[in-house]
Coordinates of C-alpha atoms in Angstrom, one line a residue:
Chain A
M1 CA 38.9 -13.9 40.4
N2 CA 40.8 -15.6 38.2
V3 CA 41.8 -15.8 34.8
L4 CA 39.4 -18.5 34.3
K5 CA 36.6 -17.0 35.5
I6 CA 36.8 -14.1 33.8
S7 CA 37.7 -15.3 30.8
S8 CA 34.3 -17.9 31.3
I9 CA 31.9 -14.6 31.8
T10 CA 33.8 -13.1 29.1
A11 CA 33.0 -16.1 26.5
F12 CA 29.3 -16.0 28.2
A13 CA 28.7 -12.3 27.6
A14 CA 30.2 -13.0 24.4
V15 CA 28.0 -15.8 23.6
T16 CA 24.8 -12.9 25.3
F17 CA 26.1 -10.7 22.8
F18 CA 26.0 -12.2 19.4
A19 CA 23.2 -14.3 19.3
C20 CA 21.6 -11.4 20.0
S21 CA 22.9 -8.9 17.6
D22 CA 22.2 -12.1 14.4
K23 CA 18.0 -11.4 16.0
G24 CA 18.5 -7.5 15.6
S25 CA 20.2 -7.1 12.3
E26 CA 17.5 -9.9 10.9
P27 CA 16.2 -7.7 8.1
A28 CA 12.8 -6.0 8.2
K29 CA 9.9 -7.9 6.3
K30 CA 9.7 -6.2 3.0
P31 CA 6.1 -6.6 1.8
E32 CA 6.5 -8.0 -2.2
S33 CA 5.2 -5.3 -4.7
P34 CA 4.2 -6.0 -7.7
K35 CA 7.4 -4.6 -10.0
P36 CA 7.1 -5.1 -13.7
A37 CA 9.9 -7.3 -14.6
A38 CA 13.6 -4.5 -14.2
T39 CA 11.3 -1.6 -15.0
K40 CA 14.8 0.7 -13.9
P41 CA 14.1 4.9 -13.5
A42 CA 15.5 7.1 -16.0
P43 CA 18.5 8.5 -15.9
A44 CA 18.8 11.5 -14.0
A45 CA 21.5 12.7 -15.9
A46 CA 21.6 15.0 -18.2
E47 CA 22.5 13.9 -21.6
K48 CA 24.5 16.3 -23.7
T49 CA 23.6 15.6 -27.5
T50 CA 26.6 13.9 -29.1
N51 CA 26.6 14.2 -32.7
T52 CA 27.8 11.6 -35.7
A53 CA 30.2 11.9 -38.0
T54 CA 28.0 13.3 -41.0
K55 CA 24.9 15.0 -39.3
A56 CA 25.0 18.5 -37.7
A57 CA 23.0 19.0 -33.9
A58 CA 20.2 21.8 -33.8
P59 CA 19.2 23.2 -30.6
A60 CA 17.8 21.2 -28.6
T61 CA 14.0 22.7 -28.7
E62 CA 11.8 20.9 -27.9
G63 CA 9.3 19.6 -30.9
S64 CA 12.2 21.3 -33.2
G65 CA 13.2 17.8 -34.4
S66 CA 11.2 16.9 -37.4
V67 CA 12.7 13.5 -37.3
V68 CA 10.0 10.0 -36.8
L69 CA 11.2 7.9 -34.6
S70 CA 9.3 4.7 -35.6
G71 CA 9.2 0.6 -35.0
V72 CA 8.1 -1.8 -34.0
V73 CA 8.5 -4.8 -31.3
N74 CA 9.0 -8.3 -32.3
F75 CA 8.5 -11.5 -30.7
T76 CA 10.0 -15.1 -30.8
G77 CA 9.1 -18.4 -29.4
D78 CA 6.3 -20.0 -28.0
I79 CA 3.7 -16.9 -26.7
P80 CA 2.9 -18.1 -22.5
K81 CA -1.0 -19.2 -22.6
E82 CA -3.5 -16.9 -21.0
K83 CA -6.1 -18.0 -17.9
K84 CA -9.7 -17.8 -17.4
I85 CA -10.4 -15.6 -15.1
D86 CA -12.9 -16.7 -12.5
M87 CA -15.5 -14.0 -11.7
S88 CA -17.9 -15.7 -9.5
S89 CA -16.6 -13.5 -7.1
Q90 CA -18.3 -10.4 -7.8
P91 CA -21.1 -11.9 -10.4
G92 CA -21.9 -8.8 -11.2
C93 CA -19.1 -8.6 -13.7
V94 CA -19.8 -12.4 -14.7
K95 CA -22.4 -10.6 -16.8
V96 CA -21.0 -7.6 -18.2
A97 CA -17.9 -9.2 -19.2
K98 CA -17.0 -9.5 -22.4
D99 CA -13.7 -11.3 -22.0
S100 CA -13.1 -12.8 -19.4
M101 CA -9.0 -14.5 -20.0
T102 CA -6.0 -12.5 -19.0
N103 CA -4.5 -10.8 -21.2
D104 CA -1.3 -10.3 -20.4
Y105 CA 0.2 -11.2 -24.0
R106 CA -1.4 -9.9 -26.5
I107 CA 0.9 -10.8 -29.6
K108 CA -0.1 -11.4 -32.6
D109 CA 2.1 -12.7 -35.4
G110 CA 4.8 -11.7 -33.4
K111 CA 3.8 -8.8 -33.0
V112 CA 4.0 -7.3 -29.5
Q113 CA 0.7 -4.9 -28.5
D114 CA 1.3 -2.6 -25.5
V115 CA 4.4 -2.4 -25.3
F116 CA 5.3 1.3 -23.5
V117 CA 8.3 3.0 -25.3
Y118 CA 10.6 5.8 -24.0
V119 CA 13.1 7.4 -24.6
K120 CA 15.6 6.8 -21.6
N121 CA 17.5 10.1 -21.3
P122 CA 16.3 12.9 -23.5
P123 CA 17.5 16.8 -23.5
K124 CA 16.7 17.4 -19.8
K125 CA 15.0 20.5 -20.2
K126 CA 10.9 21.4 -18.6
Y127 CA 8.5 20.3 -21.8
N128 CA 5.3 21.2 -21.9
V129 CA 3.0 19.3 -20.2
P130 CA -0.1 18.9 -22.7
K131 CA -4.2 19.4 -21.2
E132 CA -5.5 17.2 -23.3
P133 CA -6.1 14.1 -20.7
V134 CA -5.3 10.7 -21.7
V135 CA -8.3 8.6 -21.5
L136 CA -8.6 5.2 -18.5
D137 CA -11.3 3.3 -18.6
Q138 CA -13.4 0.4 -17.1
V139 CA -15.2 -1.5 -19.0
G140 CA -16.6 -5.5 -18.4
C141 CA -14.3 -5.3 -15.1
R142 CA -11.4 -4.6 -17.0
Y143 CA -9.6 -1.9 -18.3
T144 CA -8.9 -0.2 -21.8
P145 CA -6.9 0.3 -22.5
K146 CA -4.5 -2.1 -20.8
V147 CA -1.5 0.5 -20.8
I148 CA -1.5 4.3 -21.0
G149 CA 1.4 6.6 -21.6
V150 CA 1.1 9.3 -19.5
M151 CA 3.3 12.9 -18.9
V152 CA 3.8 14.2 -15.4
K153 CA 1.3 16.1 -14.2
Q154 CA -0.9 15.9 -17.4
P155 CA -4.4 15.0 -16.8
V156 CA -6.2 11.3 -16.8
E157 CA -9.5 11.3 -17.5
I158 CA -10.5 7.8 -15.8
I159 CA -14.4 6.2 -16.3
N160 CA -16.4 4.3 -15.3
S161 CA -19.0 2.5 -18.0
D162 CA -19.6 -0.7 -16.0
P163 CA -22.9 -0.6 -13.6
M164 CA -21.2 -1.9 -10.8
M165 CA -18.0 0.5 -8.7
H166 CA -15.1 -0.1 -9.3
N167 CA -11.8 1.5 -6.8
I168 CA -9.5 3.2 -9.0
H169 CA -6.4 2.1 -7.3
P170 CA -2.5 3.0 -9.1
L171 CA 0.2 1.6 -7.3
G172 CA 3.9 2.5 -6.7
K173 CA 5.1 5.9 -6.5
N174 CA 2.2 7.9 -7.9
T175 CA -0.3 6.3 -5.9
F176 CA -4.3 6.8 -4.6
N177 CA -6.9 5.2 -4.3
L178 CA -11.0 6.6 -5.1
A179 CA -14.2 4.5 -5.4
M180 CA -16.3 4.7 -8.0
P181 CA -19.7 3.8 -7.6
N182 CA -21.9 4.9 -10.2
Q183 CA -22.0 4.3 -14.2
G184 CA -20.5 7.0 -16.2
M185 CA -18.2 8.6 -13.1
K186 CA -15.9 10.3 -15.1
L187 CA -12.5 11.4 -12.5
K188 CA -9.3 13.7 -13.4
K189 CA -6.2 13.2 -11.8
K190 CA -2.5 14.0 -12.6
F191 CA 0.2 11.7 -12.0
K192 CA 3.1 13.8 -10.2
K193 CA 5.9 11.0 -10.3
E194 CA 7.7 9.8 -13.5
Q195 CA 7.6 6.1 -12.7
V196 CA 7.9 3.4 -16.0
L197 CA 5.7 1.3 -15.4
T198 CA 3.2 2.7 -12.5
P199 CA 0.7 -0.8 -12.3
I200 CA -2.9 -0.1 -11.6
M201 CA -5.1 -2.3 -10.1
C202 CA -8.8 -2.4 -9.0
D203 CA -9.2 -3.5 -5.4
V204 CA -13.1 -4.9 -6.1
H205 CA -12.3 -6.6 -9.3
P206 CA -8.4 -8.1 -8.3
W207 CA -7.6 -9.2 -11.9
M208 CA -7.8 -6.4 -13.1
K209 CA -4.4 -5.1 -14.4
S210 CA -3.4 -2.2 -16.8
Y211 CA 0.1 0.3 -16.5
A212 CA 0.6 3.7 -16.6
G213 CA 4.1 4.7 -18.7
V214 CA 4.8 8.4 -17.0
V215 CA 7.1 10.9 -17.9
K216 CA 8.4 14.0 -18.0
H217 CA 8.8 14.3 -21.4
P218 CA 6.6 13.8 -24.2
F219 CA 9.3 10.6 -26.2
F220 CA 7.2 7.7 -25.5
A221 CA 4.3 5.9 -27.5
V222 CA 2.3 2.2 -26.9
T223 CA 2.6 -0.3 -29.3
D224 CA -0.6 -1.1 -31.2
E225 CA -2.2 -4.1 -32.1
A226 CA 0.8 -4.0 -35.1
G227 CA 3.5 -3.6 -31.9
A228 CA 4.0 0.1 -33.7
F229 CA 5.3 2.7 -32.7
S230 CA 5.8 6.4 -33.6
I231 CA 7.3 8.9 -31.7
K232 CA 8.3 12.3 -33.6
G233 CA 9.9 15.6 -32.5
L234 CA 12.7 14.0 -31.2
P235 CA 15.6 16.4 -31.9
A236 CA 18.9 15.4 -32.7
G237 CA 21.3 13.2 -31.3
T238 CA 22.1 9.8 -29.5
Y239 CA 19.6 8.1 -27.5
T240 CA 18.8 5.0 -25.6
L241 CA 14.9 4.2 -26.4
A242 CA 13.6 2.2 -24.2
A243 CA 10.6 -0.6 -24.7
V244 CA 8.7 -1.8 -21.4
H245 CA 6.4 -4.5 -21.1
G246 CA 4.8 -5.5 -18.3
A247 CA 5.4 -9.2 -18.3
L248 CA 7.8 -10.0 -20.7
G249 CA 10.7 -6.7 -18.8
E250 CA 12.3 -3.9 -20.7
K251 CA 14.8 -3.9 -23.6
T252 CA 17.1 -0.8 -24.5
T253 CA 18.9 0.3 -27.8
E254 CA 21.1 3.4 -29.0
I255 CA 19.3 5.3 -31.3
T256 CA 20.3 8.3 -33.4
V257 CA 18.9 11.2 -35.4
G258 CA 19.2 14.1 -36.9
T259 CA 17.4 16.6 -37.5
S260 CA 14.9 15.0 -40.5
G261 CA 14.0 12.0 -41.8
E262 CA 12.9 8.9 -40.3
V263 CA 14.7 6.5 -37.8
K264 CA 13.8 2.7 -37.5
A265 CA 14.3 0.8 -34.4
E266 CA 13.3 -3.1 -33.3
F267 CA 12.7 -4.8 -30.4
A268 CA 13.1 -8.7 -30.0
F269 CA 10.8 -10.1 -27.0
T270 CA 11.3 -14.0 -26.5
A271 CA 9.4 -16.0 -24.8
P272 CA 10.0 -15.6 -20.7
Chain B
M1 CA 29.7 -32.3 46.6
K2 CA 29.3 -36.1 44.9
S3 CA 25.9 -37.2 44.1
E4 CA 25.7 -40.5 44.1
R5 CA 22.3 -39.9 41.9
F6 CA 24.0 -37.9 38.5
G7 CA 26.0 -40.8 38.0
A8 CA 30.0 -41.5 37.8
H9 CA 29.1 -38.3 34.5
N10 CA 28.9 -35.5 36.6
R11 CA 30.5 -35.9 39.1
S12 CA 33.3 -34.4 38.1
L13 CA 31.2 -31.1 37.4
A14 CA 29.3 -31.4 40.7
S15 CA 32.5 -31.4 42.5
G16 CA 34.2 -28.8 40.8
H17 CA 36.8 -30.6 38.8
M18 CA 36.0 -30.3 35.6
W19 CA 37.6 -26.8 33.5
P20 CA 37.2 -24.3 33.6
F21 CA 36.1 -24.4 37.3
S22 CA 38.4 -26.7 37.9
V23 CA 40.3 -24.7 40.7
M24 CA 36.5 -24.2 42.7
S25 CA 34.9 -26.0 45.3
G26 CA 31.6 -27.6 43.8
I27 CA 30.3 -24.3 45.9
E28 CA 31.8 -21.7 45.2
M29 CA 31.6 -23.1 41.5
W30 CA 27.5 -23.0 41.2
R31 CA 27.8 -19.6 42.8
N32 CA 29.9 -18.5 39.9
L33 CA 27.4 -19.9 37.9
S34 CA 24.3 -18.8 39.4
V35 CA 26.2 -15.1 38.7
L36 CA 27.0 -15.8 35.1
L37 CA 23.6 -16.8 34.4
L38 CA 21.6 -13.8 35.9
A39 CA 24.6 -11.6 34.5
G40 CA 23.9 -13.0 30.9
S41 CA 19.7 -12.8 31.5
F42 CA 20.4 -9.1 32.8
G43 CA 22.0 -8.7 29.4
L44 CA 19.1 -10.7 27.2
T45 CA 16.8 -7.5 28.8
T46 CA 18.2 -4.6 29.0
L47 CA 19.6 -4.7 25.9
G48 CA 16.6 -7.0 24.3
C49 CA 18.0 -8.4 21.7
D50 CA 17.9 -5.3 19.5
W51 CA 21.9 -4.9 20.0
Q52 CA 21.7 -2.5 17.3
K53 CA 23.7 1.5 17.5
M54 CA 20.5 3.3 18.0
Q55 CA 21.6 6.0 14.7
E56 CA 23.7 9.1 15.6
I57 CA 21.6 12.6 15.2
K58 CA 24.5 15.2 13.4
E59 CA 22.2 17.5 11.6
P60 CA 18.7 18.7 10.6
F61 CA 16.5 16.7 9.3
K62 CA 14.6 18.2 6.2
L63 CA 11.2 18.6 5.3
Y64 CA 10.0 19.0 2.1
N65 CA 8.8 22.5 1.8
P66 CA 5.8 22.2 -0.7
E67 CA 6.6 26.4 -1.3
D68 CA 9.8 25.8 -1.9
E69 CA 11.5 22.8 -3.0
E70 CA 15.4 24.0 -2.6
K71 CA 14.3 25.4 0.6
P72 CA 13.8 22.4 3.0
I73 CA 12.1 23.0 6.3
L74 CA 14.6 21.2 8.9
V75 CA 13.9 20.3 12.0
S76 CA 16.9 21.1 14.6
V77 CA 19.0 18.8 15.7
D78 CA 17.6 19.6 19.8
R79 CA 14.2 18.4 18.9
L80 CA 15.5 15.1 17.2
K81 CA 17.7 14.4 20.1
R82 CA 14.9 15.1 22.3
G83 CA 12.3 13.1 19.6
Q84 CA 15.1 10.3 19.7
E85 CA 15.2 10.0 23.6
Q86 CA 11.3 9.6 24.3
Y87 CA 11.4 7.4 20.6
I88 CA 13.9 4.7 22.2
L89 CA 11.7 5.2 25.3
Y90 CA 7.8 4.9 24.2
C91 CA 8.2 2.9 20.7
R92 CA 11.2 1.2 20.2
A93 CA 9.7 -1.6 21.6
C94 CA 8.1 -2.2 19.6
H95 CA 8.4 -0.6 16.6
G96 CA 12.5 -1.3 16.5
V97 CA 15.4 0.7 17.7
N98 CA 15.7 1.7 13.5
G99 CA 11.6 2.5 12.9
D100 CA 10.9 -0.8 10.8
G101 CA 8.8 -2.9 13.3
Q102 CA 10.9 -5.0 14.1
G103 CA 11.5 -4.5 17.9
P104 CA 11.5 -7.5 20.3
A105 CA 8.1 -6.7 21.5
G106 CA 6.9 -6.0 18.3
I107 CA 8.2 -9.3 16.9
G108 CA 4.3 -11.9 16.4
L109 CA 2.0 -8.4 16.9
I110 CA -0.8 -9.1 14.1
P111 CA -1.1 -6.3 12.9
P112 CA 2.1 -5.7 13.3
P113 CA 3.5 -2.3 14.7
R114 CA 4.2 0.5 11.4
N115 CA 7.9 -0.1 9.3
F116 CA 8.4 3.1 9.3
A117 CA 11.3 2.5 7.5
S118 CA 9.7 1.0 4.8
E119 CA 10.0 2.2 1.0
E120 CA 6.0 1.6 0.2
L121 CA 5.0 3.5 3.7
A122 CA 1.3 3.9 3.6
F123 CA -0.3 5.1 6.9
K124 CA -3.9 3.1 7.1
F125 CA -5.9 5.9 8.9
G126 CA -4.0 9.3 8.2
G127 CA -7.1 11.2 7.6
V128 CA -5.8 12.6 4.3
A129 CA -6.1 11.0 1.0
A130 CA -5.9 7.5 1.2
G131 CA -2.1 6.3 0.4
E132 CA -0.9 10.7 1.6
L133 CA 1.4 11.7 3.6
P134 CA -0.8 12.3 7.5
T135 CA 0.1 16.0 8.8
D136 CA 1.6 16.0 12.4
E137 CA -1.8 16.5 13.7
E138 CA -3.6 14.0 12.5
L139 CA -0.3 11.6 14.0
L140 CA -0.6 12.6 17.1
R141 CA -4.3 12.2 16.9
V142 CA -4.0 8.5 16.3
I143 CA -0.3 8.0 18.8
K144 CA -3.0 9.4 21.5
G145 CA -6.2 7.8 20.6
G146 CA -4.8 4.1 19.7
L147 CA -6.4 2.0 17.7
A148 CA -8.7 -0.3 18.8
G149 CA -8.0 -4.0 18.4
T150 CA -4.1 -3.5 18.1
A151 CA -1.3 -3.4 20.5
M152 CA -1.4 0.5 19.4
L153 CA -2.1 1.5 23.4
P154 CA -4.0 5.3 23.3
W155 CA -0.3 7.3 24.9
D156 CA -1.1 9.5 27.5
L157 CA 1.6 12.2 26.9
P158 CA 2.1 15.6 26.7
D159 CA 1.5 16.7 22.5
E160 CA 4.4 18.7 22.3
T161 CA 6.8 15.4 23.6
I162 CA 4.4 13.2 21.0
L163 CA 5.1 15.7 18.0
D164 CA 8.8 15.5 18.8
I165 CA 8.5 11.6 18.8
I166 CA 7.0 11.8 15.7
Q167 CA 9.6 14.6 14.2
Y168 CA 12.6 11.8 15.3
I169 CA 10.0 8.9 12.8
K170 CA 10.3 11.1 9.8
T171 CA 14.2 10.5 10.1
F172 CA 13.7 6.5 9.4
N173 CA 12.9 7.6 5.6
P174 CA 13.3 9.9 3.0
V175 CA 10.0 10.2 1.5
W176 CA 9.7 13.1 4.0
T177 CA 12.3 15.1 3.0
E178 CA 10.9 14.4 -1.2
D179 CA 6.7 14.6 -0.8
E180 CA 4.5 16.7 0.5
I181 CA 2.3 16.4 3.1
G182 CA -1.5 15.2 2.1
E183 CA -4.3 17.7 3.3
V184 CA -6.1 16.5 5.7
V185 CA -10.1 15.2 4.5
E186 CA -13.0 17.6 5.7
I187 CA -15.1 15.9 8.5
T188 CA -17.5 18.0 7.6
E189 CA -21.2 18.9 10.0
D190 CA -23.2 16.0 10.6
P191 CA -27.0 16.9 8.9
W192 CA -28.8 14.1 10.1
G193 CA -27.8 15.9 13.5
G194 CA -26.5 12.4 15.2
T195 CA -27.8 9.2 15.3
S196 CA -31.0 9.1 15.0
T197 CA -33.4 5.9 13.0
S198 CA -33.5 7.7 9.8
A199 CA -29.4 7.9 9.8
I200 CA -29.5 4.2 10.7
Q201 CA -32.4 3.5 8.4
A202 CA -30.5 5.7 5.0
G203 CA -27.4 3.9 6.0
K204 CA -28.5 0.8 5.3
K205 CA -30.0 1.0 2.0
L206 CA -26.9 2.6 1.2
Y207 CA -25.1 0.7 2.2
H208 CA -26.3 -2.3 0.7
S209 CA -26.6 -1.0 -2.7
K210 CA -26.0 2.4 -3.7
A211 CA -22.7 2.3 -2.0
Q212 CA -22.2 -1.5 -2.3
C213 CA -20.0 -2.2 0.1
V214 CA -21.4 -5.3 0.0
L215 CA -19.0 -6.0 -2.8
C216 CA -16.5 -6.0 -0.1
H217 CA -18.0 -6.8 3.2
P218 CA -20.2 -8.6 4.1
Y219 CA -24.5 -8.5 3.7
Y220 CA -26.6 -7.5 7.2
G221 CA -29.7 -7.9 5.3
S222 CA -31.7 -10.9 3.2
Q223 CA -31.6 -11.0 0.0
E224 CA -35.3 -10.6 -0.1
E225 CA -34.4 -6.7 1.8
V226 CA -31.2 -6.0 -0.9
Y227 CA -33.6 -6.3 -3.8
A228 CA -35.9 -4.3 -2.7
W229 CA -33.3 -1.2 -1.4
S230 CA -30.9 -1.6 -4.5
M231 CA -34.7 -0.9 -6.5
E232 CA -35.7 2.3 -4.5
L233 CA -32.1 3.5 -4.3
T234 CA -31.0 3.0 -7.8
G235 CA -34.2 2.1 -9.9
R236 CA -31.8 -1.3 -10.7
A237 CA -32.5 -4.8 -9.0
S238 CA -30.0 -6.4 -7.9
T239 CA -30.1 -9.6 -8.2
N240 CA -26.2 -11.6 -8.3
F241 CA -25.7 -12.3 -4.8
R242 CA -21.6 -13.6 -4.0
E243 CA -22.3 -17.2 -2.9
D244 CA -20.6 -15.8 0.5
M245 CA -22.8 -12.4 1.0
Y246 CA -22.6 -13.0 4.3
E247 CA -18.9 -13.0 5.3
P248 CA -16.2 -10.0 3.8
Q249 CA -14.4 -10.3 1.2
A250 CA -10.5 -11.6 1.6
K251 CA -8.1 -8.7 -0.6
M252 CA -4.8 -8.5 -1.6
S253 CA -2.3 -5.7 -0.2
E254 CA 0.2 -4.8 -2.8
T255 CA 1.8 -3.1 0.5
Y256 CA 1.9 -5.3 2.7
G257 CA 2.4 -8.0 1.0
N258 CA -0.1 -10.1 2.5
K259 CA -4.2 -10.9 2.1
L260 CA -6.3 -8.3 4.5
L261 CA -10.1 -8.8 5.9
P262 CA -12.2 -6.3 4.7
I263 CA -14.1 -5.6 8.5
D264 CA -17.3 -6.9 10.0
F265 CA -18.5 -4.7 11.8
G266 CA -20.1 -6.9 13.9
R267 CA -17.1 -9.5 14.7
Q268 CA -13.9 -7.4 15.1
P269 CA -13.0 -4.0 16.0
I270 CA -12.6 -1.2 13.7
K271 CA -9.1 0.4 15.0
A272 CA -9.9 4.1 13.9
G273 CA -12.4 4.6 16.1
A274 CA -16.8 3.6 15.5
T275 CA -18.4 6.6 16.5
P276 CA -20.1 8.3 13.4
K277 CA -17.5 10.8 12.9
E278 CA -14.1 8.3 13.4
L279 CA -15.8 6.8 11.1
F280 CA -16.8 9.6 8.4
R281 CA -13.4 10.1 8.4
T282 CA -12.5 6.6 7.6
I283 CA -14.7 6.4 5.2
A284 CA -13.7 9.7 3.1
S285 CA -10.3 8.9 4.0
G286 CA -9.8 5.6 3.1
I287 CA -7.4 3.2 4.2
G288 CA -3.9 4.0 3.3
G289 CA -2.0 0.7 1.5
T290 CA -5.3 -1.8 1.6
A291 CA -8.1 -2.1 -0.4
M292 CA -10.3 0.4 1.0
P293 CA -10.8 4.0 -1.5
M294 CA -11.6 6.6 -0.9
W295 CA -15.1 7.9 -0.1
K296 CA -14.9 11.7 -0.2
D297 CA -16.3 13.0 -3.5
A298 CA -17.8 10.1 -4.8
I299 CA -21.1 10.0 -3.1
P300 CA -22.4 13.0 -0.9
D301 CA -21.6 13.7 2.5
K302 CA -25.0 13.2 3.7
E303 CA -23.9 9.2 2.8
I304 CA -21.1 9.1 4.0
W305 CA -22.7 10.1 7.5
A306 CA -26.0 7.5 6.5
I307 CA -23.5 5.0 6.0
S308 CA -21.3 6.6 9.7
H309 CA -24.4 6.1 11.5
Y310 CA -25.2 2.8 10.1
V311 CA -22.4 1.0 10.7
S312 CA -21.9 2.6 13.9
Y313 CA -25.2 0.8 15.1
L314 CA -23.9 -2.9 14.1
H315 CA -20.6 -2.3 15.8
K316 CA -23.2 -2.2 18.8
M317 CA -23.9 -5.6 18.7
K318 CA -20.5 -6.8 18.3
D319 CA -20.3 -9.6 21.2
K320 CA -23.7 -9.3 21.6
P321 CA -26.2 -12.4 21.2
A322 CA -28.6 -10.2 18.8
Y323 CA -26.0 -9.9 16.7
K324 CA -25.3 -13.6 16.4
D325 CA -28.6 -14.1 15.5
M326 CA -29.2 -11.9 13.3
M327 CA -26.9 -13.7 11.2
A328 CA -27.9 -17.3 11.5
K329 CA -31.1 -16.6 10.3
L330 CA -29.4 -14.7 7.5
K331 CA -27.9 -17.4 6.8
A332 CA -30.4 -20.0 6.8
A333 CA -32.7 -18.0 4.1
P334 CA -33.3 -19.5 0.9
P335 CA -32.3 -17.8 -1.7
Y336 CA -34.7 -14.8 -3.1
T337 CA -36.5 -15.3 -5.9
P338 CA -37.4 -12.0 -7.0
P339 CA -40.5 -11.7 -8.9
A340 CA -40.7 -12.3 -13.2
K341 CA -40.9 -9.3 -15.1
P342 CA -39.2 -7.2 -18.0
T343 CA -35.6 -8.4 -17.8
E344 CA -34.8 -4.6 -19.0
D345 CA -33.1 -3.1 -15.9
E346 CA -32.5 -6.0 -13.8
D347 CA -28.3 -6.2 -12.8
A348 CA -25.2 -6.9 -11.0
E349 CA -24.5 -5.0 -7.8

């Protein structure tokens, strides 16, 4: 075999190789999942509580701090318009729905409701999980409340107050999917994994959307109509405080708390 | 050999004067070309356009141990290597050398082969609560039974072989190291004692009213019948019927990233089987990653069995004129006007 024959066979083989390897390395199609904008898992690193020059560190026992960390989440700019929900595919809802507009941006007087505010890096220890359940209700083919804050393995009581079936279907790390056909039916479930935010949906009524902020510690809150939050018992130290909204995304700020008193924090979201 | 037919341009090729064939005669050159083409096609078929190295197994795989998180259960290298060999032989053509469902024979399949490496791993028919990881025995059941209407054939291989393959498949996804396996949903004894008219009738009424399967799946009864059944079972008559009541409602699956159709039992295959027992399992567990929820404990087992008998009966009509006639008649019926009565108990499904 002469050089030209060898080189042309090699060239052909090389073309085959490269043509096929391109195909083989095509990334598998990834289904899109509804990731709430810019959620980040809480950093696993154990942060040592640091002192500021003027404050003494308190032992990091849970609830020992009597500090009240509070504040407000603000919004500036044009609030995105809510859309009308077409419930005609499920006529039963047309009857019972009290409100058929989306509620993705509950913002009044520049204050944002439904923001999950939490400490990203509290002292790493095993915190007491409350036995008191957090309640999530399905009323008028909507979720009430829109955002719940709950600890890992804390009971969540899910109620169907509607005269028709819903299925409760959280997505992401805490996924399950249970039928709730009867009015008044209650289920007690626990979320096993930390996730901010776990989206919750109903497949029968696809417009239904709510969120759960699930963390391993008790230092979180959900803002109310006045955009206000309040977190108690954080031990002295410096932390990252985050505010996460299902549609607006996440904002963070650094805070330092002492052994007593009040600490204020504010967040500023703008129009997307 | 010169050929006037091909004109002056091709003359040099035919006579062997074109580089790199310039030193060969025409016949020799064509022979070499055919050898090249054969070699190329052989290469293409054996490589399967899937030129990726299969992973090298160097250490045991860690499985989550619910009894002790610090001491994972280990799958030995030997077992993994056995499983890998069998996987490459039987499964890889569709499921891919990296378990991502993108094997050369898998591309274009509907439904696509399972992507074992997915971050949102969800088995549809794992026999555990929808969303949880199936046990080895349940995966064995699905592989041996196949999935009707899909390219997943029933695999007639020894159990040990399949179990080895199952262990190997777990290496594609860290979720098996991090999460515990789900609990298999119990299939209780059939209180109806087998298929009977009473079971089917009970199932039909439940399907259309109390269990509200019709919110996603098609109706198979007239508005007048559904009105009566719902009144009988719940004391509340259904009067609000969706416009597409004789069709299923496509539901978006956030896990799979596309819309899925709740089964029309008289028209489509039922993947995990259409015997009452298989239907009980699917209904009771739910279907992972889809809109179909878990029904175990939502309604009594006896009701799930009744609905299973009814759906099994419906499915027997598939591809038969009886089904087409029934649906045509239902679709042609005029809307039902319920008798005037106090408005108190009228409510939606």
